[in-house]
Tab-separated table of C-alpha atoms in Angstrom:
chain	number	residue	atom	x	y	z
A	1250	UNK	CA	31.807	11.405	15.841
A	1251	UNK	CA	29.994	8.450	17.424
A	1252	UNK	CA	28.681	10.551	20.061
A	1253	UNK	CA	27.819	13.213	17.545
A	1254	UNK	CA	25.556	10.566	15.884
A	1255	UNK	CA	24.482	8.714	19.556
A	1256	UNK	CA	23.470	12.217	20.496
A	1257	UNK	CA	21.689	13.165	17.419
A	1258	UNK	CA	19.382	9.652	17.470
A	1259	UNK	CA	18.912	10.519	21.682
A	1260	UNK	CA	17.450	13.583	20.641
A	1261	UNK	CA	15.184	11.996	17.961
A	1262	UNK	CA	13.958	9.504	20.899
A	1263	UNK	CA	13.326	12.355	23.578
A	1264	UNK	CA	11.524	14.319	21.220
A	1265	UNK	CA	9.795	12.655	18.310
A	1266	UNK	CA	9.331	8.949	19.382
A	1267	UNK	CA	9.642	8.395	23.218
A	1268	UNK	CA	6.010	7.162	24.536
A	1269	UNK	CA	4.221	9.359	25.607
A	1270	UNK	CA	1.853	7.419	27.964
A	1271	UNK	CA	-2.255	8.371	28.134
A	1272	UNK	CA	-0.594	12.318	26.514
A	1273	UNK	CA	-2.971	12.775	23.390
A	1274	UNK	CA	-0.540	16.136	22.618
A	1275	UNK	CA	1.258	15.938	19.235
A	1276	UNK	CA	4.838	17.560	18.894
A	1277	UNK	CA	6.949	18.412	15.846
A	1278	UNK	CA	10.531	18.824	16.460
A	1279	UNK	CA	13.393	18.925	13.612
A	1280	UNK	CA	16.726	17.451	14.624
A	1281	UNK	CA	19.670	20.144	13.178
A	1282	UNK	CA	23.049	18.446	13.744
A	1283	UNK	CA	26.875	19.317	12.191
A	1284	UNK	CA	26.851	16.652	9.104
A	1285	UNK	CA	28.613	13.260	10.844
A	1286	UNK	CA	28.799	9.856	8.699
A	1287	UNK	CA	28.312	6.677	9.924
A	1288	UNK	CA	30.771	5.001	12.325
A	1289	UNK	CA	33.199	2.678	10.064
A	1290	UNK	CA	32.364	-0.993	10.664
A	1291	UNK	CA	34.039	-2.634	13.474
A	1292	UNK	CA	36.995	-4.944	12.931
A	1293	UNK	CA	35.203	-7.145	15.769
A	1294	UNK	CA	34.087	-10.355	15.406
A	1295	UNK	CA	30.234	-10.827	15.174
A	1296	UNK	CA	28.596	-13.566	16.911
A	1297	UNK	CA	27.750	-17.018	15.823
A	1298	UNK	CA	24.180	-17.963	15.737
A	1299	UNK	CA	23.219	-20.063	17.771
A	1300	UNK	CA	22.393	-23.765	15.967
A	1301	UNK	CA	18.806	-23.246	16.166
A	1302	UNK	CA	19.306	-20.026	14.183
A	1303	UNK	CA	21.442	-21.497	11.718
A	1304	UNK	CA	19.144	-24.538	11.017
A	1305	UNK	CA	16.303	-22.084	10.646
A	1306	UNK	CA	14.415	-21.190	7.662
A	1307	UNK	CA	16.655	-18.627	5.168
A	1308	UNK	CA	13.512	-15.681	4.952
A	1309	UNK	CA	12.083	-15.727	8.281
A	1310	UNK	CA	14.815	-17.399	10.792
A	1311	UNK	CA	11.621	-19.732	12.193
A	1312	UNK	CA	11.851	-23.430	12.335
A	1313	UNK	CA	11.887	-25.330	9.015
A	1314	UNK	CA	8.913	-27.793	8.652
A	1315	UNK	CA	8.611	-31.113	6.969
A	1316	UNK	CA	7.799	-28.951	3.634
A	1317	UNK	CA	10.701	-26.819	3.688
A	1318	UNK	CA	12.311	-26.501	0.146
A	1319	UNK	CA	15.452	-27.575	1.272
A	1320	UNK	CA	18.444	-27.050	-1.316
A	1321	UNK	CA	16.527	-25.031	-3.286
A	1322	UNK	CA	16.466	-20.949	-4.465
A	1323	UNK	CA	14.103	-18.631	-2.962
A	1324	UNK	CA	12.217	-16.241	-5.415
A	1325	UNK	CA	11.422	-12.500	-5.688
A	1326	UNK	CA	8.065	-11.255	-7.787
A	1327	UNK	CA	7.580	-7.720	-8.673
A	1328	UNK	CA	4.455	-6.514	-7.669
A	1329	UNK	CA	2.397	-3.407	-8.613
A	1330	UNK	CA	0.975	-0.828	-6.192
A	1331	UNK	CA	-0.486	2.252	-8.530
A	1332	UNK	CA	-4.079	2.658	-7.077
A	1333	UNK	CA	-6.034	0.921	-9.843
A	1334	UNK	CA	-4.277	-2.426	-9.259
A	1335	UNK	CA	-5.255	-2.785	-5.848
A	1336	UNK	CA	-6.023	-5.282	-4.100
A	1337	UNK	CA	-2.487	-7.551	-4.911
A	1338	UNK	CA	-2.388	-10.689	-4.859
A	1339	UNK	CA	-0.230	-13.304	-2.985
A	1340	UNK	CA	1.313	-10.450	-0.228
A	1341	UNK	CA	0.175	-11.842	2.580
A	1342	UNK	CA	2.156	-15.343	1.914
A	1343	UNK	CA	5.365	-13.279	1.494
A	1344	UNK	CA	7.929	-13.960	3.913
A	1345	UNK	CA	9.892	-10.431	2.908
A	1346	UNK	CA	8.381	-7.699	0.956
A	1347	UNK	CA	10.374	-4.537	0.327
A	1348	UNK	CA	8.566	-1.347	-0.767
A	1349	UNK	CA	10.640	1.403	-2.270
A	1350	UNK	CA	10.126	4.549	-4.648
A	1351	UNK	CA	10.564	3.609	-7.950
A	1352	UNK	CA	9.393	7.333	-10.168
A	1353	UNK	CA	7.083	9.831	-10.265
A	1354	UNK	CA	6.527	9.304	-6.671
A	1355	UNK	CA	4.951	5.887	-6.963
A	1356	UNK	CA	6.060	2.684	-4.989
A	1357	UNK	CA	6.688	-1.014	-6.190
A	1358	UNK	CA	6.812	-4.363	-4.333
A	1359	UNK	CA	9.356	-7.178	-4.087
A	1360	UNK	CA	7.656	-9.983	-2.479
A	1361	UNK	CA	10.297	-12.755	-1.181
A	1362	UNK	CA	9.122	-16.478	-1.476
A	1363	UNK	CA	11.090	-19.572	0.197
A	1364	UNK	CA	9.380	-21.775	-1.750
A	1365	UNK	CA	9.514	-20.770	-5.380
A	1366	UNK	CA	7.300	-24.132	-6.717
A	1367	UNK	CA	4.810	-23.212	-4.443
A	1368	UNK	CA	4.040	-19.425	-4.513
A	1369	UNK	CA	0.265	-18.498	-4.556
A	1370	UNK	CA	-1.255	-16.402	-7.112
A	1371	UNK	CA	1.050	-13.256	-7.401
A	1372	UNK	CA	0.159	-9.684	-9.103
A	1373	UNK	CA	-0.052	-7.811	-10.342
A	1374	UNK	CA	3.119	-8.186	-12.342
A	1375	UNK	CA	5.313	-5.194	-12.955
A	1376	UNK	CA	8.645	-4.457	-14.241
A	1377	UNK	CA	12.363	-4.314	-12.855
A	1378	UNK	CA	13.484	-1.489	-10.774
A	1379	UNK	CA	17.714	-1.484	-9.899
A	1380	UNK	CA	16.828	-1.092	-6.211
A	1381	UNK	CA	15.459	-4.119	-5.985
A	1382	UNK	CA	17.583	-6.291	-8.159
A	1383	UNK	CA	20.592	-5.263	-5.661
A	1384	UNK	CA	18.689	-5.995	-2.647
A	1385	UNK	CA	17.998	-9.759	-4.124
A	1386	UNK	CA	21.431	-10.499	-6.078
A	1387	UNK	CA	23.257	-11.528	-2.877
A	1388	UNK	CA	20.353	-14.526	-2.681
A	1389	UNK	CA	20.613	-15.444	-5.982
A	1390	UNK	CA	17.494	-16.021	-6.234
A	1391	UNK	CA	14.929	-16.129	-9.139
A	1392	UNK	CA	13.664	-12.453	-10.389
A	1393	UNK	CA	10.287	-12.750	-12.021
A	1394	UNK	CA	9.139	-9.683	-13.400
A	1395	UNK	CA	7.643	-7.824	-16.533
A	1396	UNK	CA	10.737	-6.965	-17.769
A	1397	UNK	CA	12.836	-3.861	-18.078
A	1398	UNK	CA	14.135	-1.338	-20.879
A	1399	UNK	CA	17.071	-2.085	-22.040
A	1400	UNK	CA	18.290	1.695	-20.605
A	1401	UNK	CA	16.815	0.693	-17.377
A	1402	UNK	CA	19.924	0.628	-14.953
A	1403	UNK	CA	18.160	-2.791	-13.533
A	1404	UNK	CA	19.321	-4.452	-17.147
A	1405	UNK	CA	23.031	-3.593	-15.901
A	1406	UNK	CA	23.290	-5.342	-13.018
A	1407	UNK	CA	21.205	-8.683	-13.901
A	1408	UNK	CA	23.617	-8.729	-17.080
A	1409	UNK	CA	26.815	-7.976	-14.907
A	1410	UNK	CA	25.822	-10.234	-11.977
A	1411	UNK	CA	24.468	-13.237	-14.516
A	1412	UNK	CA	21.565	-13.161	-14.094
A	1413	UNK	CA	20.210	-13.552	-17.580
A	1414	UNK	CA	19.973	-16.764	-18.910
A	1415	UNK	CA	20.564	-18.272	-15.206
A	1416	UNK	CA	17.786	-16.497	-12.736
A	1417	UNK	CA	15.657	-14.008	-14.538
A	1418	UNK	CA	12.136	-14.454	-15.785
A	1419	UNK	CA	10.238	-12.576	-17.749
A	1420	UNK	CA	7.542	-11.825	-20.818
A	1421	UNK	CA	9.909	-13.299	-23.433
A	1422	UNK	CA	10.048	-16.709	-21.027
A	1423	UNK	CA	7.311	-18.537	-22.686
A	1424	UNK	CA	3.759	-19.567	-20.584
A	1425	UNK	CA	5.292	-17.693	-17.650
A	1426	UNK	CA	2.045	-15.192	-16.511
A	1427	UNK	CA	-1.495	-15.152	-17.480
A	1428	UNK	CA	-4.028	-12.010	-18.308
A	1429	UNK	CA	-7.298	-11.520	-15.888
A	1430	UNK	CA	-10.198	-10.644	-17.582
A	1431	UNK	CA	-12.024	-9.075	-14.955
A	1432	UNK	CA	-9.247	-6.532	-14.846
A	1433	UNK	CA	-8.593	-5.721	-18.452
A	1434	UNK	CA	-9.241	-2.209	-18.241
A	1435	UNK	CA	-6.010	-1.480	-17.172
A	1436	UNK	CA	-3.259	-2.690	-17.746
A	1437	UNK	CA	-1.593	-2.764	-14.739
A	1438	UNK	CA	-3.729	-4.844	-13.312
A	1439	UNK	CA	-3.430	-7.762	-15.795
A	1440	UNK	CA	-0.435	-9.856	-15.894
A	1441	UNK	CA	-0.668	-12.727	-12.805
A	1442	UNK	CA	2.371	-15.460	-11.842
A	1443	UNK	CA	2.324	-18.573	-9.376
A	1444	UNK	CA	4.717	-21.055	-8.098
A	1445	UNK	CA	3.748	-23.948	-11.107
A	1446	UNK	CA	4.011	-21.363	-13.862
A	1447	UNK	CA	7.306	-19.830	-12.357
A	1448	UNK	CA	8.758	-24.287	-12.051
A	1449	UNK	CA	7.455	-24.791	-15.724
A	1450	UNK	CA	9.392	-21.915	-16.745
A	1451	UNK	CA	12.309	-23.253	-14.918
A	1452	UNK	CA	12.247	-26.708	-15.696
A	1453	UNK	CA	11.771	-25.539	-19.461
A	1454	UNK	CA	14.668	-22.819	-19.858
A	1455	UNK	CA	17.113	-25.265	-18.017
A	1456	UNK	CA	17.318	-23.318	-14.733
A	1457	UNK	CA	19.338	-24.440	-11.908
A	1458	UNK	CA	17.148	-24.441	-9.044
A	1459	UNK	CA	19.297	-25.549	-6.313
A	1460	UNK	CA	21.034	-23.033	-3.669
A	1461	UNK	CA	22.559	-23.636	-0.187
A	1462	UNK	CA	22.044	-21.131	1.809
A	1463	UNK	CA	24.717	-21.001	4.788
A	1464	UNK	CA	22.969	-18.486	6.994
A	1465	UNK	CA	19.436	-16.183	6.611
A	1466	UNK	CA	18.815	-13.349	5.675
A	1467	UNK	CA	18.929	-11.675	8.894
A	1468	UNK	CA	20.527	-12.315	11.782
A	1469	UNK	CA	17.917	-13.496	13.364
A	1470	UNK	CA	17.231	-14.771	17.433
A	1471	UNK	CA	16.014	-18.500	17.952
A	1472	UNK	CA	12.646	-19.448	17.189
A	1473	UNK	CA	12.295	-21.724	20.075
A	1474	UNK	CA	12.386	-18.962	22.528
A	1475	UNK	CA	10.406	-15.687	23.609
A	1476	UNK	CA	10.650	-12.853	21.079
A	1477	UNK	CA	12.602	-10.226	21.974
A	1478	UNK	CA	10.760	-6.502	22.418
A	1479	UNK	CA	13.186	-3.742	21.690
A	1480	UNK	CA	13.676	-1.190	23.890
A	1481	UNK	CA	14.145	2.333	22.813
A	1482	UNK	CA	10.350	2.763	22.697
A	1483	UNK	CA	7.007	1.728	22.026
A	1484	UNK	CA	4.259	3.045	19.231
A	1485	UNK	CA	1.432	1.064	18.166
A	1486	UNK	CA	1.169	2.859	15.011
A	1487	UNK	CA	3.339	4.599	12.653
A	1488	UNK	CA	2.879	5.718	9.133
A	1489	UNK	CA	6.309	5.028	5.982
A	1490	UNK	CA	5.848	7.918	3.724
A	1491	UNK	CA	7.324	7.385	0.744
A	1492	UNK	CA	5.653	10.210	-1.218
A	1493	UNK	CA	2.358	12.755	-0.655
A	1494	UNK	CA	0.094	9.908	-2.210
A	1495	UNK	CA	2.432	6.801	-0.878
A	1496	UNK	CA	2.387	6.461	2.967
A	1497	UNK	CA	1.898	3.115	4.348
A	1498	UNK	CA	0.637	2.560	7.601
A	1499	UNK	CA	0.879	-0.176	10.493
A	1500	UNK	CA	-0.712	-0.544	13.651
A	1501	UNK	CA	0.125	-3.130	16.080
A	1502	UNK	CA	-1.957	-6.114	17.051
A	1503	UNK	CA	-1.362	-6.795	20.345
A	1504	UNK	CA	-3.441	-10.015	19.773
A	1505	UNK	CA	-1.359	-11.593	16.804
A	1506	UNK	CA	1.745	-10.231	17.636
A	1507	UNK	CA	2.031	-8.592	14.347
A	1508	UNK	CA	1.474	-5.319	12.411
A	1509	UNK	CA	-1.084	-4.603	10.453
A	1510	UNK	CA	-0.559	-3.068	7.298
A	1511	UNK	CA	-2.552	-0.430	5.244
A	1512	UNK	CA	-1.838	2.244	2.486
A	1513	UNK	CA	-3.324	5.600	1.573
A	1514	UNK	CA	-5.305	5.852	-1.341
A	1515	UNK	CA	-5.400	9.309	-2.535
A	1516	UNK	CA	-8.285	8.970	-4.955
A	1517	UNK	CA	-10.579	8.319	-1.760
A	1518	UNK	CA	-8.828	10.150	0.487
A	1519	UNK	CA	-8.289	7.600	3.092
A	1520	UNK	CA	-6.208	4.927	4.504
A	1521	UNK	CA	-7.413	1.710	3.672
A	1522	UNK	CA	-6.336	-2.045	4.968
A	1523	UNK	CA	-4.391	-3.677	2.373
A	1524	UNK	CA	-5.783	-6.590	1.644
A	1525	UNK	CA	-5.119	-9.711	-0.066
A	1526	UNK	CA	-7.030	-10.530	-3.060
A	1527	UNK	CA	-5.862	-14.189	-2.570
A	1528	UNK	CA	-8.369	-14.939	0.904
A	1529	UNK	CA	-9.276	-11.454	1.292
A	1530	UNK	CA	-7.381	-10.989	4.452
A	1531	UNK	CA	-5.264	-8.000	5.684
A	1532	UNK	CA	-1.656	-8.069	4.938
A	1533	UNK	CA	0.470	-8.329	8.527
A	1534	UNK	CA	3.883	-8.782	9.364
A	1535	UNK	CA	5.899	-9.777	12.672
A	1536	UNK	CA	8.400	-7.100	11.755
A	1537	UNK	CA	8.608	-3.499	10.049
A	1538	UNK	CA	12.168	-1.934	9.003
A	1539	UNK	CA	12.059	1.535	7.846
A	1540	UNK	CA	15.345	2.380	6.649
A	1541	UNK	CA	16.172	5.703	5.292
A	1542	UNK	CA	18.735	6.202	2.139
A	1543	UNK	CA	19.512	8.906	0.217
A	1544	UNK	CA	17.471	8.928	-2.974
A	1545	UNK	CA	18.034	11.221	-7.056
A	1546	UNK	CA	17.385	10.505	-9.989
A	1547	UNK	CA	19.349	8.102	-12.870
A	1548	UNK	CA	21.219	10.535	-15.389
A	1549	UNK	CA	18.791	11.181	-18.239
A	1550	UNK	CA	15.661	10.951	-16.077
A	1551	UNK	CA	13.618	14.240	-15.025
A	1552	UNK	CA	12.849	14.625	-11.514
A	1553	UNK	CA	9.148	14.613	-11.779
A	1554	UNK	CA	8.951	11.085	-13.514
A	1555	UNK	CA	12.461	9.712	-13.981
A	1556	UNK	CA	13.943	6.575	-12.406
A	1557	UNK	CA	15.196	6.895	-8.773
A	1558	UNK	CA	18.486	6.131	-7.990
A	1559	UNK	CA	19.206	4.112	-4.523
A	1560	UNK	CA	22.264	5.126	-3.138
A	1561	UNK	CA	23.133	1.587	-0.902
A	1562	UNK	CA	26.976	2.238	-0.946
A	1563	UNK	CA	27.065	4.162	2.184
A	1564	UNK	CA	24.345	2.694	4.806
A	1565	UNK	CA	22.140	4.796	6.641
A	1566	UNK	CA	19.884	5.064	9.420
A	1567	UNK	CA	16.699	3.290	10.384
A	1568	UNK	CA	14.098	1.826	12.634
A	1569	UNK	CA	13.395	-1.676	13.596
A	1570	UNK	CA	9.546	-2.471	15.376
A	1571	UNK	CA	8.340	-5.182	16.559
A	1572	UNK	CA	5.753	-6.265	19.362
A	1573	UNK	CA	5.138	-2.882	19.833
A	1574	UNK	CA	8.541	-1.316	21.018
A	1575	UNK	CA	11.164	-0.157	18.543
A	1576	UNK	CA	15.189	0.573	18.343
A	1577	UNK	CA	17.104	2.554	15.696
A	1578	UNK	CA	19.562	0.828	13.892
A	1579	UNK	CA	22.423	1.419	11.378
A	1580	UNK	CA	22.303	-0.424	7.756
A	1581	UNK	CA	25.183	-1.603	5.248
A	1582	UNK	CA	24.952	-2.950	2.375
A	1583	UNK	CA	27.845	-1.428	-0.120
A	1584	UNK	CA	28.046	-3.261	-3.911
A	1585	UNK	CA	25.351	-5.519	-4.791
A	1586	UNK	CA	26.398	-8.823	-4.459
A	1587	UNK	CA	27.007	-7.320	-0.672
A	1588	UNK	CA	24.540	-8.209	1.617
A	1589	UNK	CA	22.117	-6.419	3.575
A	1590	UNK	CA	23.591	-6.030	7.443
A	1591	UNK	CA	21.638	-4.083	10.480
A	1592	UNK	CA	23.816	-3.130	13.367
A	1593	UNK	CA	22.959	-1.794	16.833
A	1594	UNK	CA	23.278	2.451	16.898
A	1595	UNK	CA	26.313	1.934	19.510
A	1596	UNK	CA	28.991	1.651	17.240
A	1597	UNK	CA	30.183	-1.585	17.940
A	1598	UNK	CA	29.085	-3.651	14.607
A	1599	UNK	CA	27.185	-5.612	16.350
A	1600	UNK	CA	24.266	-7.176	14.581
A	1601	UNK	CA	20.313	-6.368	15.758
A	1602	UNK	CA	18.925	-9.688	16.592
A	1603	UNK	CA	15.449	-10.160	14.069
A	1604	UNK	CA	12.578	-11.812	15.368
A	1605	UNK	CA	11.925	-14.750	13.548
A	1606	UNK	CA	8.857	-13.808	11.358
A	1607	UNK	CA	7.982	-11.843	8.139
A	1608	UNK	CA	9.222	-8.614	7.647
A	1609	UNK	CA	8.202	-5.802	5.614
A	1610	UNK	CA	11.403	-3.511	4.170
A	1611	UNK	CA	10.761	0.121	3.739
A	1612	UNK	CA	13.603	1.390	1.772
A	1613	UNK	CA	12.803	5.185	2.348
A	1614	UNK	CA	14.213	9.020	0.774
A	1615	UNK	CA	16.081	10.510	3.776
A	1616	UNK	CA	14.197	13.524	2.812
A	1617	UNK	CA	10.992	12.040	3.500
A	1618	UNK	CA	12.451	11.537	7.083
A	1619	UNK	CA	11.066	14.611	8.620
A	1620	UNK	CA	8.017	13.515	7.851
A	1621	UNK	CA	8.197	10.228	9.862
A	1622	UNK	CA	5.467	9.437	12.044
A	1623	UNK	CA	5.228	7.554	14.896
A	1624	UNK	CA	2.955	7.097	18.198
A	1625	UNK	CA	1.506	5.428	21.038
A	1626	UNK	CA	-2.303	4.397	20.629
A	1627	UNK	CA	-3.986	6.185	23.278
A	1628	UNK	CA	-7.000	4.105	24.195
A	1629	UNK	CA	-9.062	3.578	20.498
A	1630	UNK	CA	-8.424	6.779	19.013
A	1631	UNK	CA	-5.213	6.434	16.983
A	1632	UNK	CA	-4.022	9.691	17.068
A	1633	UNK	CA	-0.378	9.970	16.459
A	1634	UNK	CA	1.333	11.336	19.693
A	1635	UNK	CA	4.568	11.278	18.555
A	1636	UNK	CA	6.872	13.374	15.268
A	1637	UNK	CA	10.244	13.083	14.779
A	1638	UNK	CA	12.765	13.734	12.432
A	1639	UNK	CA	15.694	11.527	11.187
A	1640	UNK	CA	18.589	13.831	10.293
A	1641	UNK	CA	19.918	11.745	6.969
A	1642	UNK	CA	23.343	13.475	7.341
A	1643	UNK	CA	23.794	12.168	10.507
A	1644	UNK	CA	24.162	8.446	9.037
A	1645	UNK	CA	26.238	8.344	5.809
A	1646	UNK	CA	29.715	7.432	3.905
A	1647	UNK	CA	32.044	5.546	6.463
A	1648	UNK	CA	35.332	7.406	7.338
């Protein structure tokens, strides 16, 4: 079975996402492979962290700084993306966001703040979506958002996992948000946060603020050496499509280190730099995961706008980039109050090492993997030289 799955990821590499040097050819190849799940997690021991690692900051794994909210909870703001409410604000200054289809094809943020009492200006604000709340509740961290329906599945698990009356904020919290005039045309564009509204709401509702956090998020290498460049390939640019109007796009900055982000607006047409509305500068991030999960609907939702349905119980397969090369990688997660774990594609549970950095989370519909992109820049042109295909049967329920 491991080989099965080894084999089916070797082809994806030799024909979809292997560089393809100065080659300005494109090739579209689908990957058709006997259904195999996802090699059982390893009884082995995973490695410690080195101290460095473990004295490193929760969200990004790089060194903490004199300012470093030490003690304290991190906090997660749900952020709109529908056309009209672009450009967001506060992205940039997020040390995690995770993008993710919420219905009717559309996408929603999760930005992740360290520093809760000192989050820029953040919107704008929308509501809970279940996929996210799992991803956050093994942090136990605050949730601000606009609030869910009280069928909304994400209502189930901040009841079952305490969340209300402990972590969550939202409309009913008192001066949490304020409106923007300028954008009161639509409303989903209106409702803004920051760090001092989200600590007066704290402070006033009796909140308990303070959190150790034994390891981060990630498993992540030291910041005090060279970042590590994986090596199963290298593409400077790659579009996440999430839907046919919600693809986001990164190219690499050799410069920076980082990727650059932008997002297809189908009203113009074109792909467009997202920007942040904070200091007007394009949103980047030192590394992209794309992982790919199987995806319905919520019983008692239609399929053309009803509430998807994460499935995070069985893991899946992904992609890790960062400067410029990229792996694939199995995910975990399971329940959720289970963390999220990456491990390397050989079978051995061992963890993929995270350079220290932001990261931007694509939590993708397997059947959006055939439409995966990815390429090496060929001189200035930015033609993708590169298609492959993920086959989501290929990583699934462990055995």
């Amino acid at each position: 079975m491991k080989k099965l799955i080894l084999a089916a990821f070797a082809a994806v590499l030799a024909v979809g996402l292997a560089a393809c040097g100065g080659d300005d050819s494109s090739s579209s190849t689908s990957v058709s492979t006997p259904p195999a799940s996802a090699p059982p997690a390893t009884s082995s021991s995973t490695p410690e962290p080195e101290a460095s690692v473990l004295e490193a900051a929760y969200l990004t794994g790089e060194e903490k700084g004199p300012d470093y909210p030490e003690g304290k909870r991190i906090a997660a703001v749900m952020v709109n993306n529908v056309f009209d409410s672009r450009p967001s604000y506060g992205l940039s200054e997020a040390q995690i966001l995770v993008e993710s289809k919420v219905e009717g094809g559309i996408t929603r943020f999760m930005a992740m703040y360290q520093d809760y009492e000192n989050i820029p200006r953040v919107g704008s604000l929308r509501s809970a979506r279940d996929q996210f709340v799992q991803l956050l509740i093994p942090t136990y961290g605050f949730y601000v958002h606009e609030g869910p329906s009280q069928n909304q599945p994400a209502n189930w698990y901040l009841r079952d996992y305490d969340y209300f009356g402990n972590y969550d904020l939202q409309p009913n919290d008192g001066p949490l948000w304020w409106g923007e005039p300028e954008r009161n045309a639509s409303y989903y564009s209106w409702h803004n946060v920051d760090g001092e509204h989200i600590a007066n709401t704290v402070a006033a509702k009796g909140y308990d603020d303070s959190r150790t956090y034994g390891s981060p998020f990630f498993y992540f290498g030291r910041w005090d050496e060279a970042a590590r460049v994986p090596q199963d390939g290298t593409a400077d640019e790659f579009t996440v499509i999430h839907s046919a109007s919600y693809r986001t796009h990164f190219e690499y900055n050799e410069a920076t280190g980082t990727y650059d982000m932008s997002m297809f607006n189908s009203g113009t047409g074109a792909v467009q730099p997202t920007i942040d509305a904070n200091n007007n500068a394009q949103v980047t991030f030192e590394n992209v995961l794309v992982l790919y999960a199987p995806m319905s609907y919520w019983p008692g939702t239609s399929a053309t706008g009803g509430l998807v349905q994460v499935d995070f119980d069985h893991g899946g397969g992904g992609f890790y980039f960062s400067e410029g090369g990229y792996e694939l990688i199995i995910w975990r997660k399971g329940p959720a109050d289970s963390p999220l774990t990456l491990e390397k594609l050989d079978g051995s549970g061992d963890p993929v090492v995270i350079n220290p950095g932001t990261t931007y989370i694509g939590v993708v519909d397997d059947t959006e993997s055939e439409n995966f992109y990815a390429g090496l820049k060929s001189g200035t042109s930015g033609d993708h030289v590169g298609e492959g295909t993920v086959d989501p049967n290929q990583i699934g329920p462990d055995d």
